[in-house]
Coordinates of C-alpha atoms in Angstrom, one line a residue:
M1 CA 45.5 81.4 113.9
K2 CA 46.0 84.7 115.7
I3 CA 48.3 83.0 118.2
K4 CA 50.4 81.5 115.4
I5 CA 50.8 84.9 113.6
T6 CA 51.8 86.6 116.9
L7 CA 54.4 83.9 117.6
L8 CA 55.7 84.3 114.0
F9 CA 56.2 88.0 114.5
Y10 CA 57.8 87.5 117.8
L11 CA 60.3 85.0 116.4
L12 CA 61.1 87.3 113.5
S13 CA 61.7 90.2 115.9
L14 CA 64.1 88.1 117.9
S15 CA 66.1 87.2 114.8
M16 CA 66.4 91.0 114.0
V17 CA 67.6 92.0 117.5
A18 CA 71.0 93.7 117.3
Q19 CA 73.8 91.6 118.6
S20 CA 76.7 93.1 120.6
I21 CA 80.1 92.3 119.0
T22 CA 83.3 93.0 120.9
A23 CA 86.6 92.5 119.1
R24 CA 90.2 93.6 119.3
L25 CA 92.6 95.2 116.8
I26 CA 96.2 94.0 116.9
D27 CA 99.3 94.6 114.8
K28 CA 99.9 91.6 112.5
S29 CA 103.7 91.5 113.1
S30 CA 104.0 92.5 116.8
E31 CA 100.6 91.3 118.0
K32 CA 100.4 94.5 120.1
P33 CA 97.0 96.2 120.5
I34 CA 96.1 99.0 118.1
P35 CA 94.4 102.0 119.8
Y36 CA 92.2 104.6 118.0
G37 CA 91.4 102.4 115.0
N38 CA 88.3 103.9 113.2
I39 CA 85.6 101.2 112.9
K40 CA 83.0 102.4 110.4
T41 CA 79.5 100.9 110.6
G42 CA 78.2 103.4 108.2
K43 CA 79.7 106.0 105.8
Y44 CA 79.9 108.6 108.5
S45 CA 79.1 106.7 111.7
G46 CA 81.0 104.2 113.9
V47 CA 83.2 103.8 116.9
I48 CA 86.9 103.8 117.8
S49 CA 89.1 101.1 119.4
N50 CA 90.1 102.0 123.0
D51 CA 93.6 102.3 124.4
E52 CA 93.8 98.5 124.6
G53 CA 92.5 97.9 121.0
F54 CA 89.0 96.8 122.0
F55 CA 85.8 98.0 120.4
T56 CA 82.1 97.0 120.5
I57 CA 79.6 97.4 117.7
Q58 CA 75.9 96.4 117.2
S59 CA 74.7 94.4 114.2
A60 CA 71.5 92.6 113.4
E61 CA 73.0 90.5 110.7
D62 CA 76.2 88.5 110.2
N63 CA 76.7 89.6 106.6
I64 CA 76.9 93.3 107.6
S65 CA 80.3 94.6 106.6
I66 CA 82.5 97.1 108.6
T67 CA 85.6 99.0 107.5
I68 CA 88.5 99.5 109.7
S69 CA 91.1 102.3 109.2
C70 CA 94.0 103.4 111.3
I71 CA 97.0 105.7 110.6
G72 CA 99.9 103.6 109.5
Y73 CA 97.9 100.5 108.6
E74 CA 96.1 99.2 105.5
N75 CA 92.3 99.5 105.5
K76 CA 90.4 96.3 106.2
S77 CA 86.8 95.4 105.5
L78 CA 85.1 92.4 107.3
T79 CA 81.7 91.0 107.8
I80 CA 80.5 90.2 111.3
K81 CA 80.6 86.5 110.3
E82 CA 84.3 86.9 109.4
I83 CA 85.0 88.6 112.7
K84 CA 83.5 85.7 114.6
A85 CA 85.6 83.2 112.5
L86 CA 88.7 85.1 113.6
N87 CA 87.7 84.6 117.2
F88 CA 87.1 88.4 117.5
V89 CA 90.8 89.2 117.0
I90 CA 91.5 91.3 113.9
E91 CA 95.0 91.7 112.6
L92 CA 96.0 94.9 110.7
Q93 CA 98.8 94.9 108.2
E94 CA 101.2 97.9 108.4
A95 CA 101.0 100.1 105.3
I96 CA 104.3 100.0 103.4
N97 CA 105.9 103.4 103.5
Q98 CA 107.4 103.9 100.1
L99 CA 108.7 107.4 100.6
D100 CA 111.1 107.4 97.6
E101 CA 108.2 106.5 95.3
V102 CA 106.1 109.3 96.6
F103 CA 108.7 112.1 96.4
I104 CA 110.9 112.3 93.4
S105 CA 113.1 114.9 95.1
N106 CA 115.9 113.6 97.4
K107 CA 114.9 116.3 99.9
A108 CA 112.3 115.5 102.5
P109 CA 109.2 117.8 102.6
N110 CA 109.7 121.0 104.6
A111 CA 107.9 120.9 107.9
D112 CA 107.5 124.7 108.3
S113 CA 105.9 124.9 104.8
I114 CA 103.5 122.1 105.6
I115 CA 102.4 123.8 108.9
A116 CA 102.0 127.1 107.0
R117 CA 99.7 125.4 104.5
V118 CA 97.7 123.9 107.3
K119 CA 97.1 127.3 108.7
V120 CA 96.0 128.7 105.4
K121 CA 93.5 125.9 104.9
L122 CA 91.9 125.9 108.4
N123 CA 88.7 127.7 107.3
N124 CA 88.3 125.2 104.4
N125 CA 88.8 122.2 106.5
Y126 CA 86.9 122.9 109.8
N127 CA 83.6 124.3 110.9
F128 CA 82.4 123.7 114.4
N129 CA 79.5 126.1 114.3
L130 CA 75.8 124.9 114.1
Q131 CA 76.6 121.2 114.4
Q132 CA 74.8 118.3 116.1
Y133 CA 77.2 115.6 117.5
N134 CA 75.9 112.3 118.8
M135 CA 78.4 111.6 121.5
F136 CA 79.6 109.3 124.3
K137 CA 81.8 110.7 127.1
R138 CA 83.7 108.8 129.8
N139 CA 85.7 110.2 132.7
T140 CA 88.1 108.1 134.7
D141 CA 89.4 109.5 138.0
H142 CA 92.2 108.2 140.1
V143 CA 93.5 109.3 143.5
D144 CA 96.6 108.1 145.2
F145 CA 97.0 109.3 148.8
K146 CA 100.6 109.3 149.9
S147 CA 100.1 110.7 153.3
L148 CA 97.2 111.3 155.7
E149 CA 97.5 112.8 159.2
F150 CA 94.7 113.6 161.6
E151 CA 95.7 114.9 165.0
I152 CA 93.6 116.4 167.8
D153 CA 95.4 119.3 169.3
K154 CA 92.9 120.4 171.9
A155 CA 89.6 119.0 173.3
S156 CA 88.2 121.0 176.1
N157 CA 85.3 119.5 178.0
V158 CA 85.8 116.1 176.3
K159 CA 86.4 113.1 178.6
K160 CA 89.6 111.1 178.2
K161 CA 87.6 107.9 177.2
K162 CA 85.7 109.8 174.5
L163 CA 89.0 111.3 173.2
E164 CA 90.5 107.8 172.9
D165 CA 87.4 106.7 171.0
V166 CA 87.7 109.7 168.6
N167 CA 91.4 108.9 167.9
N168 CA 90.6 105.2 167.3
S169 CA 87.9 106.2 164.8
L170 CA 90.2 108.6 163.0
T171 CA 92.9 105.9 162.8
A172 CA 90.4 103.5 161.3
L173 CA 89.4 106.2 158.8
V174 CA 93.1 106.6 157.8
N175 CA 93.5 102.9 157.3
Q176 CA 90.3 102.7 155.3
V177 CA 91.4 105.5 153.0
K178 CA 94.8 104.0 152.4
N179 CA 93.4 100.6 151.6
S180 CA 90.6 101.9 149.4
N181 CA 90.4 101.5 145.6
M182 CA 90.4 105.2 144.6
I183 CA 88.9 105.1 141.2
Q184 CA 85.7 106.4 139.6
F185 CA 84.2 106.0 136.2
S186 CA 81.4 108.1 134.8
D187 CA 79.7 107.5 131.4
V188 CA 77.3 109.9 129.6
K189 CA 75.6 109.4 126.2
G190 CA 73.7 112.1 124.4
K191 CA 73.8 114.9 121.9
I192 CA 75.8 118.1 121.7
F193 CA 74.3 121.1 119.8
T194 CA 76.8 123.8 118.9
L195 CA 76.0 127.4 118.0
N196 CA 79.7 128.5 118.2
K197 CA 82.7 127.9 120.4
D198 CA 81.2 129.6 123.4
S199 CA 77.6 128.3 123.2
I200 CA 76.5 124.7 123.2
K201 CA 73.6 122.7 124.5
F202 CA 73.6 119.3 126.0
E203 CA 70.9 116.6 125.7
V204 CA 71.6 113.6 127.9
E205 CA 70.1 110.2 127.0
K206 CA 71.8 108.0 129.6
A207 CA 74.4 108.4 132.4
T208 CA 76.0 106.0 134.8
E209 CA 78.6 106.4 137.6
L210 CA 80.8 103.4 138.7
L211 CA 82.2 104.0 142.1
D212 CA 82.8 102.2 145.4
Y213 CA 80.4 104.5 147.4
K214 CA 81.6 103.2 150.7
N215 CA 85.1 104.5 149.9
D216 CA 84.3 107.8 148.1
F217 CA 87.3 109.7 149.4
S218 CA 87.7 113.1 147.7
I219 CA 89.6 115.7 149.9
D220 CA 86.3 117.3 150.9
N221 CA 84.7 113.9 151.6
I222 CA 87.5 112.9 153.9
Q223 CA 87.3 116.2 155.8
E224 CA 83.5 115.6 156.0
K225 CA 84.0 112.1 157.4
M226 CA 86.4 113.4 160.0
Q227 CA 84.0 116.1 161.0
N228 CA 81.3 113.5 161.4
I229 CA 83.5 111.5 163.7
I230 CA 84.2 114.5 165.9
L231 CA 80.5 115.4 166.0
T232 CA 79.4 112.0 167.2
Y233 CA 81.4 112.6 170.4
L234 CA 80.2 116.1 171.2
D235 CA 77.2 117.2 173.2
T236 CA 74.1 116.5 171.1
T237 CA 72.1 119.2 172.8
K238 CA 74.5 122.0 171.6
T239 CA 75.3 123.6 168.2
Y240 CA 78.8 124.3 167.0
K241 CA 80.6 126.7 164.8
L242 CA 83.2 125.1 162.4
K243 CA 86.2 127.3 161.8
T244 CA 88.9 126.6 159.3
G245 CA 92.2 128.4 159.7
L246 CA 92.9 128.3 156.0
F247 CA 89.8 129.9 154.5
K248 CA 88.5 131.9 157.5
I249 CA 85.0 130.6 156.9
E250 CA 82.6 130.0 159.8
D251 CA 79.5 127.8 159.5
S252 CA 77.1 127.1 162.4
L253 CA 76.3 123.4 162.6
A254 CA 73.9 121.3 164.5
L255 CA 74.7 117.6 165.1
N256 CA 71.8 116.7 162.8
D257 CA 72.8 119.2 160.1
E258 CA 71.8 118.1 156.6
N259 CA 75.3 119.1 155.3
F260 CA 76.8 116.0 157.1
K261 CA 74.3 113.5 155.7
E262 CA 75.3 111.4 152.8
D263 CA 74.1 112.8 149.5
N264 CA 72.0 110.1 147.9
K265 CA 70.8 112.2 145.0
S266 CA 71.7 110.3 141.8
E267 CA 71.7 113.2 139.4
Y268 CA 74.1 115.5 137.5
K269 CA 73.8 119.2 136.8
V270 CA 73.6 119.4 133.1
S271 CA 75.3 122.9 133.2
H272 CA 78.4 121.2 134.6
L273 CA 78.4 118.5 131.9
N274 CA 77.9 121.3 129.3
S275 CA 80.9 123.3 130.7
E276 CA 83.1 120.2 130.8
T277 CA 82.3 119.1 127.3
K278 CA 82.6 122.6 125.9
S279 CA 86.1 122.8 127.3
L280 CA 87.0 119.5 125.6
L281 CA 85.6 120.7 122.3
K282 CA 87.5 123.9 122.4
R283 CA 90.7 122.0 122.5
V284 CA 90.0 120.7 118.9
Q285 CA 89.2 124.2 117.5
F286 CA 91.5 126.8 115.9
Y287 CA 90.3 130.2 117.1
K288 CA 92.8 132.8 118.3
N289 CA 94.8 131.7 121.3
A290 CA 93.1 128.2 121.3
F291 CA 95.2 125.2 122.4
L292 CA 95.8 124.0 118.9
S293 CA 96.4 127.5 117.5
K294 CA 99.3 127.8 120.0
L295 CA 100.8 124.5 118.9
L296 CA 100.7 125.8 115.3
N297 CA 102.5 129.0 116.2
P298 CA 106.1 128.8 114.7
Y299 CA 107.3 131.4 117.2
L300 CA 106.5 129.0 120.0
Y301 CA 107.3 125.7 118.5
E302 CA 109.9 124.1 116.2
Y303 CA 108.7 121.6 113.6
N304 CA 110.4 118.6 112.1
F305 CA 109.4 116.3 109.3
E306 CA 109.3 112.7 110.7
D307 CA 107.8 110.4 108.1
V308 CA 104.8 109.8 105.8
G309 CA 102.1 107.2 106.3
Y310 CA 98.7 106.3 105.1
N311 CA 95.3 107.0 106.7
N312 CA 92.3 105.6 105.1
G313 CA 94.2 105.4 101.8
E314 CA 95.4 109.1 102.0
L315 CA 99.0 110.0 102.1
T316 CA 99.7 111.6 105.5
Y317 CA 102.6 113.7 106.7
I318 CA 103.9 113.1 110.2
I319 CA 105.3 116.3 111.7
S320 CA 106.8 116.4 115.2
Y321 CA 107.0 119.6 117.3
T322 CA 109.0 120.7 120.4
P323 CA 109.1 124.0 122.3
R324 CA 111.0 126.8 120.8
K325 CA 110.6 129.1 123.9
G326 CA 110.6 128.5 127.6
K327 CA 106.9 129.3 127.9
S328 CA 106.0 126.6 125.4
K329 CA 105.2 123.3 127.2
Y330 CA 104.3 120.6 124.8
T331 CA 105.8 118.1 122.5
G332 CA 104.0 115.7 120.1
K333 CA 103.0 115.0 116.5
F334 CA 100.7 116.3 113.9
Y335 CA 99.3 113.9 111.2
I336 CA 98.4 116.0 108.2
S337 CA 96.6 115.0 104.9
D338 CA 98.7 115.5 101.8
E339 CA 95.5 116.2 99.8
T340 CA 93.8 118.8 101.9
Y341 CA 96.4 119.8 104.5
A342 CA 93.9 119.1 107.2
I343 CA 95.2 117.9 110.6
T344 CA 93.7 114.4 111.1
R345 CA 95.3 113.6 114.4
V346 CA 97.3 115.4 117.1
D347 CA 99.2 113.8 120.0
Y348 CA 100.6 116.0 122.8
K349 CA 102.2 115.7 126.2
Y350 CA 104.4 117.9 128.5
Y351 CA 108.0 118.3 127.1
K352 CA 110.6 116.8 129.4
K353 CA 110.2 118.5 132.8
R354 CA 107.7 121.2 131.8
R355 CA 104.8 121.6 134.1
G356 CA 101.5 123.5 134.2
Q357 CA 100.1 125.6 137.0
K358 CA 102.0 125.7 140.3
F359 CA 100.8 127.0 143.6
N360 CA 103.1 126.6 146.6
L361 CA 102.1 128.2 149.8
R362 CA 102.8 125.2 151.9
L363 CA 104.5 127.0 154.7
L364 CA 102.3 130.1 154.7
L365 CA 98.8 128.6 154.1
G366 CA 99.4 124.8 154.1
V367 CA 98.6 124.4 150.4
K368 CA 100.8 123.1 147.5
Y369 CA 99.6 122.2 144.0
I370 CA 101.6 121.2 140.9
E371 CA 100.0 120.2 137.6
N372 CA 102.4 117.6 136.4
V373 CA 100.5 115.6 133.8
S374 CA 98.9 116.9 130.6
E375 CA 98.7 114.7 127.6
G376 CA 96.2 113.6 125.0
T377 CA 95.1 112.6 121.5
M378 CA 92.7 114.3 119.1
I379 CA 91.4 112.5 116.0
F380 CA 89.3 114.1 113.2
E381 CA 87.2 112.5 110.5
K382 CA 86.2 113.9 107.1
D383 CA 82.6 114.2 106.1
S384 CA 80.8 114.3 102.7
S385 CA 81.5 118.0 102.2
N386 CA 85.3 117.5 103.0
L387 CA 85.0 119.2 106.4
H388 CA 86.8 117.6 109.3
H389 CA 85.0 117.0 112.5
P390 CA 86.3 115.7 115.9
K391 CA 85.9 111.9 116.1
Y392 CA 87.7 111.2 119.3
I393 CA 89.2 113.4 122.0
K394 CA 91.3 112.1 124.9
R395 CA 92.7 114.4 127.6
I396 CA 94.6 113.2 130.6
Y397 CA 95.6 115.7 133.3
G398 CA 96.9 115.2 136.8
S399 CA 98.6 117.0 139.7
Y400 CA 100.4 116.6 143.0
F401 CA 98.5 118.1 146.0
Y402 CA 99.2 118.9 149.6
V403 CA 96.6 120.4 152.0
S404 CA 97.0 121.0 155.7
R405 CA 93.9 122.5 157.4
P406 CA 93.6 123.4 161.1
L407 CA 89.9 122.8 162.0
K408 CA 88.1 123.8 165.1
F409 CA 84.7 123.1 166.5
I410 CA 83.6 125.9 168.8
E411 CA 80.6 125.4 171.1
N412 CA 77.8 128.0 170.8
S413 CA 77.6 128.7 174.5
K414 CA 79.1 130.9 177.2
E415 CA 81.8 128.3 177.8
R416 CA 82.7 128.2 174.1
N417 CA 84.3 124.7 174.5
K418 CA 86.6 123.8 171.6
V419 CA 87.8 120.7 169.8
A420 CA 90.7 121.5 167.5
F421 CA 92.6 119.2 165.2
D422 CA 94.9 119.3 162.2
F423 CA 94.0 117.7 158.9
T424 CA 96.9 117.0 156.5
I425 CA 96.6 115.1 153.3
E426 CA 99.0 114.6 150.4
G427 CA 98.9 112.7 147.1
D428 CA 98.4 112.6 143.4
N429 CA 95.3 112.7 141.3
S430 CA 94.6 112.2 137.6
T431 CA 91.6 112.4 135.3
K432 CA 91.1 110.9 131.9
E433 CA 88.4 112.5 129.8
E434 CA 87.3 110.7 126.6
L435 CA 84.8 112.0 124.0
L436 CA 83.7 109.8 121.1
I437 CA 81.6 111.3 118.3
T438 CA 79.5 108.5 116.7
K439 CA 77.6 110.7 114.2
H440 CA 77.1 114.3 113.2
N441 CA 74.9 116.6 111.1
T442 CA 74.5 120.3 110.5
L443 CA 71.9 122.5 112.2
T444 CA 70.2 125.8 111.5
T445 CA 70.0 128.6 114.0
L446 CA 66.3 127.8 114.6
D447 CA 67.2 124.2 115.3
F448 CA 69.7 125.3 118.0
Q449 CA 67.2 127.7 119.5
N450 CA 64.5 125.0 119.8
V451 CA 66.8 122.7 121.8
K452 CA 65.9 122.9 125.5
Q453 CA 68.6 122.0 128.0
V454 CA 67.3 120.6 131.2
E455 CA 68.8 121.6 134.6
K456 CA 69.4 118.1 136.0
I457 CA 69.4 114.5 134.8
P458 CA 69.4 111.3 136.7
F459 CA 72.3 108.8 136.5
I460 CA 72.5 105.1 137.4
K461 CA 74.7 104.4 140.4
L462 CA 76.9 101.3 140.0
N463 CA 79.4 99.7 142.3
K464 CA 80.3 96.9 139.9
Y465 CA 80.8 96.9 136.1
E466 CA 77.6 95.7 134.4
K467 CA 78.0 95.0 130.7
T468 CA 74.3 94.9 130.0
I469 CA 73.8 98.6 131.1
W470 CA 75.5 99.8 127.8
D471 CA 75.5 96.6 125.8
S472 CA 73.4 97.9 122.9
E473 CA 74.5 101.5 122.9
G474 CA 77.6 101.5 120.6
I475 CA 79.9 103.2 123.0
L476 CA 83.7 103.4 123.7
E477 CA 84.7 100.0 124.9
P478 CA 85.5 99.9 128.6
S479 CA 89.1 99.3 129.7
I480 CA 90.2 96.0 131.4
E481 CA 90.5 98.0 134.6
M482 CA 86.9 99.2 134.4
K483 CA 85.5 95.8 133.6
A484 CA 87.3 94.3 136.6
F485 CA 86.1 97.0 139.0
D486 CA 84.1 95.7 141.8
G487 CA 83.2 97.9 144.8
S488 CA 80.3 95.7 146.0
D489 CA 82.3 93.9 148.8

């Protein structure tokens, strides 16, 4: 009898296990994917479709209903059973824009007046202090090396045969770098606790890093691999001093120095995650000189009324902006609620040929840097008290880089034998940061004080995408590129 009861409970538990449902949003007319659709699994909880329209949710029952809303489209409610019947492809109907019926006047709404009302209502619409955000964060890093040059200029007391071996090894490294898949994905799930814009705490529940560890080629890692190659052909009984002509830093190194061993520690510094996340959250706040506050400055930007649409049943103004002055860099759109004058979405990117930071000392110091990509999307969601909180933040930034470093190994002996070589590297890199808020609630000051942020947290190293790692977590659905990644060969 006991066995039968145990088996019964086991079968019941299996039937209640949450199932992972992945579906895609598409435009009914064009069949194009719809990004940033808000999929509500509860009144104030849920996920967002990714850039390719995909999303994943968890549900224990087929009759559970979800609601999908997206700017410019009619809301749609479906059960899990209905999603399955649609073969996991959900079509959204474009909301009919009946501008003439909404506004009796023949004149379109004034963009400057709408922006002015937005600024007046900021304190009523937003509060980022003393909040707990359940979050998921993903970073995607790309590097494209255009040029790599490693050349030994001088090698005293190194035999010709060894010198040939060094050059062959360096050539092999260049080919390996050029043929490598330079992409890395890192995922973190946890909770953010905010006191104010400058003070947050981070609690990590799970973290993974997807990378081809054989081909981990950051600039510093490439230099380190070069140094390792040089060291293998030097006298193992001696120690050496490494001198870089660029930074004028000298470090004494032994051939078994721990600095040149592969770092196998699979852990993140939480303080770094904290700083990175705080920087993202600041971009969706409206304090003085904040990113969004500058976009709302009429002395810096010119505003134009573009259209009206509907977002979750609410009339929404669409206002475009362009730089008014030379120092202003961005163009994009605001989506603003007609009812509350809250900004519900912001899109931005560099205007025409505008650029960010520049650093060009190529001839003098062998360094050039140009920030040439900066774009993103911010989406807000209204809670039960009519306050708007960040739901999704995407930030993409990238740059061109050129680094030329003369490096020299100097033997710690009377002879002071030297091996000198030039290290030149050029390319482009980009980073996409995404932060998804799945749930939030308010805190007290005591709640915040009681949160203890640890120093380090472990992460799971992956060299191939594994769906089961995050299958039941309710996260941002991975891109097709991420799902196809395989660095296990």
